[in-house]
Amino acid sequence: MDREEIRRRYCSGSAYVCAGRYAEAIPLFEQILALEPGNADAFVALAASLDRLGLFHEAIVCCDQALKIDPQMADAHFIRGLALFRLAQNAEAVPCFDAAISKKPDHAEAYFMKGNALYQQGDRIGAIKCFDETLRIRPKYPKALYNKGVSLADLGELDEALACYNECLAMNPGVAIVLTNKGVVLARLKHYADAEEVLQEALAIDPGDATAWSNLGICYSRTGRDNLAMQAFTKARELTGGTDPMVR
């Protein structure tokens, strides 16, 4: 296999990855590595495909191989961190994201995933800083806005959280989970009529959202409509198998 054929297979594998056809991409990268064991790019591409298929331990092994060849590869550090995050090894994931950022300071995804890992460790302030960095690099990033809003709401910064949800919905209208969280914040701010409207909008999109039903019940209860509140709470418990649903 000459260099041109290796390049062609790499491009074909990358095209499969972009199309979400990860299982078809893997053999192409493996063929390249059989001939060029020192091809760090192929190891990273293989790791990305394995990660997408849920083969996280295998992805980590590939990233380690890439980093032995080239310790400066930002994406190898990033994908390694991503796989560790998916394995709920958040403390181990954070240094990987830091390494990716040190090699590539404008790595928006590394900041975003570091924020998620810090959030899972209970560090809301650290998470918000990471989401802010993500948004500095890539202002149009609805997931970062949403996650920042969730972190702010957890800290009781409700007006700031509401602003994040509104900005997120302006970019990406009609996302049920964002509408639910916006409704929850409005209810916590005692804007019950507005919260009810938003929660009903969320339920029109996702009728199976127990949190939306539970918080809608709170809105009904706070405004003296006890029969409607009982119906909403009953619906929420049905969706959660009889347990009290989470009230965010």
mmCIF file of C-alpha atoms in Angstrom:
data_model
loop_
_atom_site.group_PDB
_atom_site.id
_atom_site.type_symbol
_atom_site.label_atom_id
_atom_site.label_comp_id
_atom_site.label_asym_id
_atom_site.label_seq_id
_atom_site.Cartn_x
_atom_site.Cartn_y
_atom_site.Cartn_z
ATOM 1 C CA MET A 1 0.000 0.000 0.000
ATOM 2 C CA ASP A 2 1.665 3.234 -1.123
ATOM 3 C CA ARG A 3 1.355 6.646 0.497
ATOM 4 C CA GLU A 4 -1.427 7.697 -1.859
ATOM 5 C CA GLU A 5 -3.474 4.612 -0.986
ATOM 6 C CA ILE A 6 -2.929 5.246 2.740
ATOM 7 C CA ARG A 7 -4.093 8.821 2.286
ATOM 8 C CA ARG A 8 -7.142 7.630 0.365
ATOM 9 C CA ARG A 9 -8.101 5.153 3.080
ATOM 10 C CA TYR A 10 -7.619 7.776 5.766
ATOM 11 C CA CYS A 11 -9.889 10.193 3.877
ATOM 12 C CA SER A 12 -12.486 7.464 3.364
ATOM 13 C CA GLY A 13 -12.384 6.558 7.056
ATOM 14 C CA SER A 14 -12.735 10.204 8.026
ATOM 15 C CA ALA A 15 -15.716 10.536 5.705
ATOM 16 C CA TYR A 16 -17.363 7.546 7.379
ATOM 17 C CA VAL A 17 -16.751 9.160 10.773
ATOM 18 C CA CYS A 18 -18.353 12.415 9.627
ATOM 19 C CA ALA A 19 -21.347 10.417 8.398
ATOM 20 C CA GLY A 20 -21.649 8.600 11.725
ATOM 21 C CA ARG A 21 -20.658 5.260 10.159
ATOM 22 C CA TYR A 22 -18.041 4.453 12.784
ATOM 23 C CA ALA A 23 -18.042 0.670 12.397
ATOM 24 C CA GLU A 24 -17.164 1.089 8.725
ATOM 25 C CA ALA A 25 -14.398 3.566 9.512
ATOM 26 C CA ILE A 26 -12.574 1.334 11.989
ATOM 27 C CA PRO A 27 -11.224 -1.291 9.529
ATOM 28 C CA LEU A 28 -9.759 1.443 7.336
ATOM 29 C CA PHE A 29 -7.822 2.974 10.221
ATOM 30 C CA GLU A 30 -6.722 -0.470 11.372
ATOM 31 C CA GLN A 31 -5.424 -1.251 7.877
ATOM 32 C CA ILE A 32 -3.375 1.930 7.917
ATOM 33 C CA LEU A 33 -1.914 1.091 11.338
ATOM 34 C CA ALA A 34 -1.023 -2.420 10.244
ATOM 35 C CA LEU A 35 1.265 -0.837 7.648
ATOM 36 C CA GLU A 36 2.224 2.308 9.566
ATOM 37 C CA PRO A 37 2.275 1.570 13.315
ATOM 38 C CA GLY A 38 3.678 5.038 13.904
ATOM 39 C CA ASN A 39 0.747 6.888 12.329
ATOM 40 C CA ALA A 40 -0.509 8.943 15.277
ATOM 41 C CA ASP A 41 -3.341 10.512 13.270
ATOM 42 C CA ALA A 42 -4.739 7.069 12.472
ATOM 43 C CA PHE A 43 -4.624 6.110 16.162
ATOM 44 C CA VAL A 44 -6.584 9.258 17.075
ATOM 45 C CA ALA A 45 -9.120 8.686 14.315
ATOM 46 C CA LEU A 46 -9.530 5.080 15.435
ATOM 47 C CA ALA A 47 -9.930 6.225 19.053
ATOM 48 C CA ALA A 48 -12.664 8.676 18.049
ATOM 49 C CA SER A 49 -14.568 5.924 16.229
ATOM 50 C CA LEU A 50 -14.236 3.506 19.145
ATOM 51 C CA ASP A 51 -15.417 6.163 21.575
ATOM 52 C CA ARG A 52 -18.526 6.791 19.482
ATOM 53 C CA LEU A 53 -19.328 3.072 19.551
ATOM 54 C CA GLY A 54 -19.049 2.980 23.349
ATOM 55 C CA LEU A 55 -15.714 1.145 23.347
ATOM 56 C CA PHE A 56 -14.171 3.576 25.790
ATOM 57 C CA HIS A 57 -11.346 1.444 27.187
ATOM 58 C CA GLU A 58 -10.216 0.596 23.668
ATOM 59 C CA ALA A 59 -10.333 4.291 22.752
ATOM 60 C CA ILE A 60 -8.079 5.124 25.689
ATOM 61 C CA VAL A 61 -5.538 2.510 24.567
ATOM 62 C CA CYS A 62 -5.455 4.069 21.094
ATOM 63 C CA CYS A 63 -4.980 7.554 22.533
ATOM 64 C CA ASP A 64 -2.120 6.292 24.673
ATOM 65 C CA GLN A 65 -0.490 4.859 21.553
ATOM 66 C CA ALA A 66 -0.905 8.177 19.735
ATOM 67 C CA LEU A 67 0.597 10.095 22.656
ATOM 68 C CA LYS A 68 3.622 7.787 22.763
ATOM 69 C CA ILE A 69 4.253 8.795 19.158
ATOM 70 C CA ASP A 70 3.402 12.482 19.576
ATOM 71 C CA PRO A 71 2.789 13.799 23.118
ATOM 72 C CA GLN A 72 1.736 17.164 21.683
ATOM 73 C CA MET A 73 -1.448 15.889 20.006
ATOM 74 C CA ALA A 74 -4.251 17.937 21.521
ATOM 75 C CA ASP A 75 -6.988 15.722 20.119
ATOM 76 C CA ALA A 76 -5.408 12.574 21.566
ATOM 77 C CA HIS A 77 -5.524 14.164 25.036
ATOM 78 C CA PHE A 78 -9.074 15.347 24.377
ATOM 79 C CA ILE A 79 -10.483 12.007 23.208
ATOM 80 C CA ARG A 80 -8.743 10.252 26.092
ATOM 81 C CA GLY A 81 -10.466 12.666 28.477
ATOM 82 C CA LEU A 82 -13.769 12.173 26.686
ATOM 83 C CA ALA A 83 -13.591 8.401 27.096
ATOM 84 C CA LEU A 84 -12.705 8.764 30.783
ATOM 85 C CA PHE A 85 -15.628 11.156 31.243
ATOM 86 C CA ARG A 86 -17.989 8.627 29.668
ATOM 87 C CA LEU A 87 -16.633 6.052 32.121
ATOM 88 C CA ALA A 88 -17.524 8.493 34.958
ATOM 89 C CA GLN A 89 -13.828 8.893 35.793
ATOM 90 C CA ASN A 90 -14.148 12.657 36.003
ATOM 91 C CA ALA A 91 -11.120 13.356 38.187
ATOM 92 C CA GLU A 92 -8.934 11.526 35.656
ATOM 93 C CA ALA A 93 -10.623 13.228 32.699
ATOM 94 C CA VAL A 94 -9.936 16.815 33.824
ATOM 95 C CA PRO A 95 -6.105 16.631 33.410
ATOM 96 C CA CYS A 96 -6.619 15.264 29.899
ATOM 97 C CA PHE A 97 -8.760 18.249 28.971
ATOM 98 C CA ASP A 98 -6.192 20.557 30.575
ATOM 99 C CA ALA A 99 -3.481 18.932 28.462
ATOM 100 C CA ALA A 100 -5.566 19.413 25.311
ATOM 101 C CA ILE A 101 -6.084 23.086 26.180
ATOM 102 C CA SER A 102 -2.385 23.594 26.893
ATOM 103 C CA LYS A 103 -1.577 22.265 23.421
ATOM 104 C CA LYS A 104 -4.480 24.064 21.722
ATOM 105 C CA PRO A 105 -5.689 27.085 23.749
ATOM 106 C CA ASP A 106 -8.757 27.623 21.530
ATOM 107 C CA HIS A 107 -10.041 24.051 21.976
ATOM 108 C CA ALA A 108 -13.670 24.925 22.740
ATOM 109 C CA GLU A 109 -14.750 21.292 23.139
ATOM 110 C CA ALA A 110 -12.018 20.632 25.699
ATOM 111 C CA TYR A 111 -13.216 23.572 27.804
ATOM 112 C CA PHE A 112 -16.808 22.383 27.439
ATOM 113 C CA MET A 113 -16.061 18.828 28.496
ATOM 114 C CA LYS A 114 -13.834 20.001 31.341
ATOM 115 C CA GLY A 115 -16.804 22.053 32.529
ATOM 116 C CA ASN A 116 -19.007 18.964 32.415
ATOM 117 C CA ALA A 117 -16.451 16.915 34.349
ATOM 118 C CA LEU A 118 -16.098 19.617 37.004
ATOM 119 C CA TYR A 119 -19.891 19.852 37.283
ATOM 120 C CA GLN A 120 -20.078 16.113 37.923
ATOM 121 C CA GLN A 121 -17.535 16.579 40.715
ATOM 122 C CA GLY A 122 -19.705 19.277 42.297
ATOM 123 C CA ASP A 123 -17.548 22.228 41.251
ATOM 124 C CA ARG A 124 -20.234 24.526 39.843
ATOM 125 C CA ILE A 125 -18.049 27.651 39.862
ATOM 126 C CA GLY A 126 -15.231 25.886 38.030
ATOM 127 C CA ALA A 127 -17.728 24.512 35.539
ATOM 128 C CA ILE A 128 -19.148 27.969 34.833
ATOM 129 C CA LYS A 129 -15.653 29.319 34.165
ATOM 130 C CA CYS A 130 -15.106 26.555 31.623
ATOM 131 C CA PHE A 131 -18.435 27.186 29.918
ATOM 132 C CA ASP A 132 -17.564 30.886 29.748
ATOM 133 C CA GLU A 133 -14.285 30.004 28.041
ATOM 134 C CA THR A 134 -16.168 27.788 25.608
ATOM 135 C CA LEU A 135 -18.525 30.656 24.779
ATOM 136 C CA ARG A 136 -15.633 33.099 24.449
ATOM 137 C CA ILE A 137 -14.124 30.871 21.760
ATOM 138 C CA ARG A 138 -17.439 29.849 20.198
ATOM 139 C CA PRO A 139 -20.273 32.261 21.127
ATOM 140 C CA LYS A 140 -22.915 30.234 19.283
ATOM 141 C CA TYR A 141 -22.797 27.127 21.466
ATOM 142 C CA PRO A 142 -26.274 26.336 22.877
ATOM 143 C CA LYS A 143 -25.152 23.345 24.967
ATOM 144 C CA ALA A 144 -22.583 25.477 26.779
ATOM 145 C CA LEU A 145 -25.229 28.108 27.486
ATOM 146 C CA TYR A 146 -27.625 25.461 28.751
ATOM 147 C CA ASN A 147 -25.051 23.822 31.014
ATOM 148 C CA LYS A 148 -23.986 27.210 32.335
ATOM 149 C CA GLY A 149 -27.640 27.922 33.101
ATOM 150 C CA VAL A 150 -27.998 24.652 35.000
ATOM 151 C CA SER A 151 -24.855 25.422 37.018
ATOM 152 C CA LEU A 152 -26.073 28.923 37.839
ATOM 153 C CA ALA A 153 -29.485 27.613 38.884
ATOM 154 C CA ASP A 154 -27.799 25.107 41.200
ATOM 155 C CA LEU A 155 -25.982 28.033 42.825
ATOM 156 C CA GLY A 156 -29.240 29.969 43.210
ATOM 157 C CA GLU A 157 -28.284 32.555 40.594
ATOM 158 C CA LEU A 158 -31.738 32.354 39.063
ATOM 159 C CA ASP A 159 -31.868 35.530 36.990
ATOM 160 C CA GLU A 160 -28.521 34.700 35.409
ATOM 161 C CA ALA A 161 -29.673 31.139 34.738
ATOM 162 C CA LEU A 162 -32.846 32.428 33.109
ATOM 163 C CA ALA A 163 -30.785 34.668 30.824
ATOM 164 C CA CYS A 164 -28.730 31.643 29.721
ATOM 165 C CA TYR A 165 -31.841 29.598 28.967
ATOM 166 C CA ASN A 166 -33.378 32.467 26.997
ATOM 167 C CA GLU A 167 -30.215 32.913 24.946
ATOM 168 C CA CYS A 168 -30.014 29.173 24.361
ATOM 169 C CA LEU A 169 -33.627 29.044 23.159
ATOM 170 C CA ALA A 170 -33.037 32.020 20.884
ATOM 171 C CA MET A 171 -30.353 29.949 19.138
ATOM 172 C CA ASN A 172 -32.179 26.619 19.356
ATOM 173 C CA PRO A 173 -35.957 27.075 19.805
ATOM 174 C CA GLY A 174 -38.230 24.295 20.931
ATOM 175 C CA VAL A 175 -35.804 22.186 22.973
ATOM 176 C CA ALA A 176 -37.933 20.546 25.652
ATOM 177 C CA ILE A 177 -35.285 20.150 28.350
ATOM 178 C CA VAL A 178 -34.262 23.801 28.085
ATOM 179 C CA LEU A 179 -37.902 24.883 28.277
ATOM 180 C CA THR A 180 -38.417 22.684 31.338
ATOM 181 C CA ASN A 181 -35.433 24.191 33.122
ATOM 182 C CA LYS A 182 -36.565 27.681 32.183
ATOM 183 C CA GLY A 183 -39.988 26.889 33.618
ATOM 184 C CA VAL A 184 -38.452 25.562 36.816
ATOM 185 C CA VAL A 185 -36.433 28.756 37.274
ATOM 186 C CA LEU A 186 -39.488 30.915 36.624
ATOM 187 C CA ALA A 187 -41.407 28.930 39.241
ATOM 188 C CA ARG A 188 -38.569 29.367 41.737
ATOM 189 C CA LEU A 189 -38.746 33.100 41.007
ATOM 190 C CA LYS A 190 -42.517 32.863 41.728
ATOM 191 C CA HIS A 191 -43.463 33.884 38.195
ATOM 192 C CA TYR A 192 -46.043 31.132 38.141
ATOM 193 C CA ALA A 193 -48.067 32.230 35.110
ATOM 194 C CA ASP A 194 -44.951 32.492 32.955
ATOM 195 C CA ALA A 195 -43.612 29.215 34.336
ATOM 196 C CA GLU A 196 -46.892 27.446 33.574
ATOM 197 C CA GLU A 197 -46.843 28.646 29.985
ATOM 198 C CA VAL A 198 -43.260 27.501 29.431
ATOM 199 C CA LEU A 199 -43.782 24.125 31.118
ATOM 200 C CA GLN A 200 -46.852 23.446 28.999
ATOM 201 C CA GLU A 201 -44.776 24.263 25.933
ATOM 202 C CA ALA A 202 -42.150 21.777 27.099
ATOM 203 C CA LEU A 203 -44.802 19.095 27.664
ATOM 204 C CA ALA A 204 -46.287 19.659 24.235
ATOM 205 C CA ILE A 205 -42.873 18.593 22.890
ATOM 206 C CA ASP A 206 -42.105 15.896 25.470
ATOM 207 C CA PRO A 207 -45.206 14.677 27.352
ATOM 208 C CA GLY A 208 -43.063 12.184 29.250
ATOM 209 C CA ASP A 209 -41.050 14.768 31.199
ATOM 210 C CA ALA A 210 -41.840 14.024 34.845
ATOM 211 C CA THR A 211 -39.935 17.084 36.053
ATOM 212 C CA ALA A 212 -42.078 19.357 33.885
ATOM 213 C CA TRP A 213 -45.281 17.748 35.193
ATOM 214 C CA SER A 214 -44.101 18.042 38.806
ATOM 215 C CA ASN A 215 -43.207 21.705 38.459
ATOM 216 C CA LEU A 216 -46.420 22.417 36.599
ATOM 217 C CA GLY A 217 -48.179 20.906 39.595
ATOM 218 C CA ILE A 218 -46.297 23.339 41.832
ATOM 219 C CA CYS A 219 -47.481 26.245 39.678
ATOM 220 C CA TYR A 220 -51.086 25.047 39.914
ATOM 221 C CA SER A 221 -50.789 24.546 43.663
ATOM 222 C CA ARG A 222 -49.285 27.973 44.289
ATOM 223 C CA THR A 223 -52.099 29.604 42.332
ATOM 224 C CA GLY A 224 -54.896 27.779 44.156
ATOM 225 C CA ARG A 225 -55.819 25.184 41.521
ATOM 226 C CA ASP A 226 -55.485 22.127 43.687
ATOM 227 C CA ASN A 227 -57.369 19.711 41.429
ATOM 228 C CA LEU A 228 -55.098 20.506 38.489
ATOM 229 C CA ALA A 229 -52.082 20.290 40.798
ATOM 230 C CA MET A 230 -53.098 16.818 41.944
ATOM 231 C CA GLN A 231 -53.535 15.674 38.337
ATOM 232 C CA ALA A 232 -50.080 16.982 37.409
ATOM 233 C CA PHE A 233 -48.414 15.373 40.433
ATOM 234 C CA THR A 234 -50.178 12.074 39.700
ATOM 235 C CA LYS A 235 -48.973 12.178 36.118
ATOM 236 C CA ALA A 236 -45.411 12.849 37.301
ATOM 237 C CA ARG A 237 -45.517 9.866 39.672
ATOM 238 C CA GLU A 238 -46.901 7.615 36.929
ATOM 239 C CA LEU A 239 -43.941 8.542 34.744
ATOM 240 C CA THR A 240 -41.441 7.763 37.499
ATOM 241 C CA GLY A 241 -43.008 4.481 38.580
ATOM 242 C CA GLY A 242 -44.601 5.865 41.732
ATOM 243 C CA THR A 243 -41.597 7.733 43.144
ATOM 244 C CA ASP A 244 -41.559 11.458 43.650
ATOM 245 C CA PRO A 245 -40.019 13.080 40.560
ATOM 246 C CA MET A 246 -37.061 15.353 40.805
ATOM 247 C CA VAL A 247 -37.945 19.012 41.181
ATOM 248 C CA ARG A 248 -35.067 20.925 39.638
#
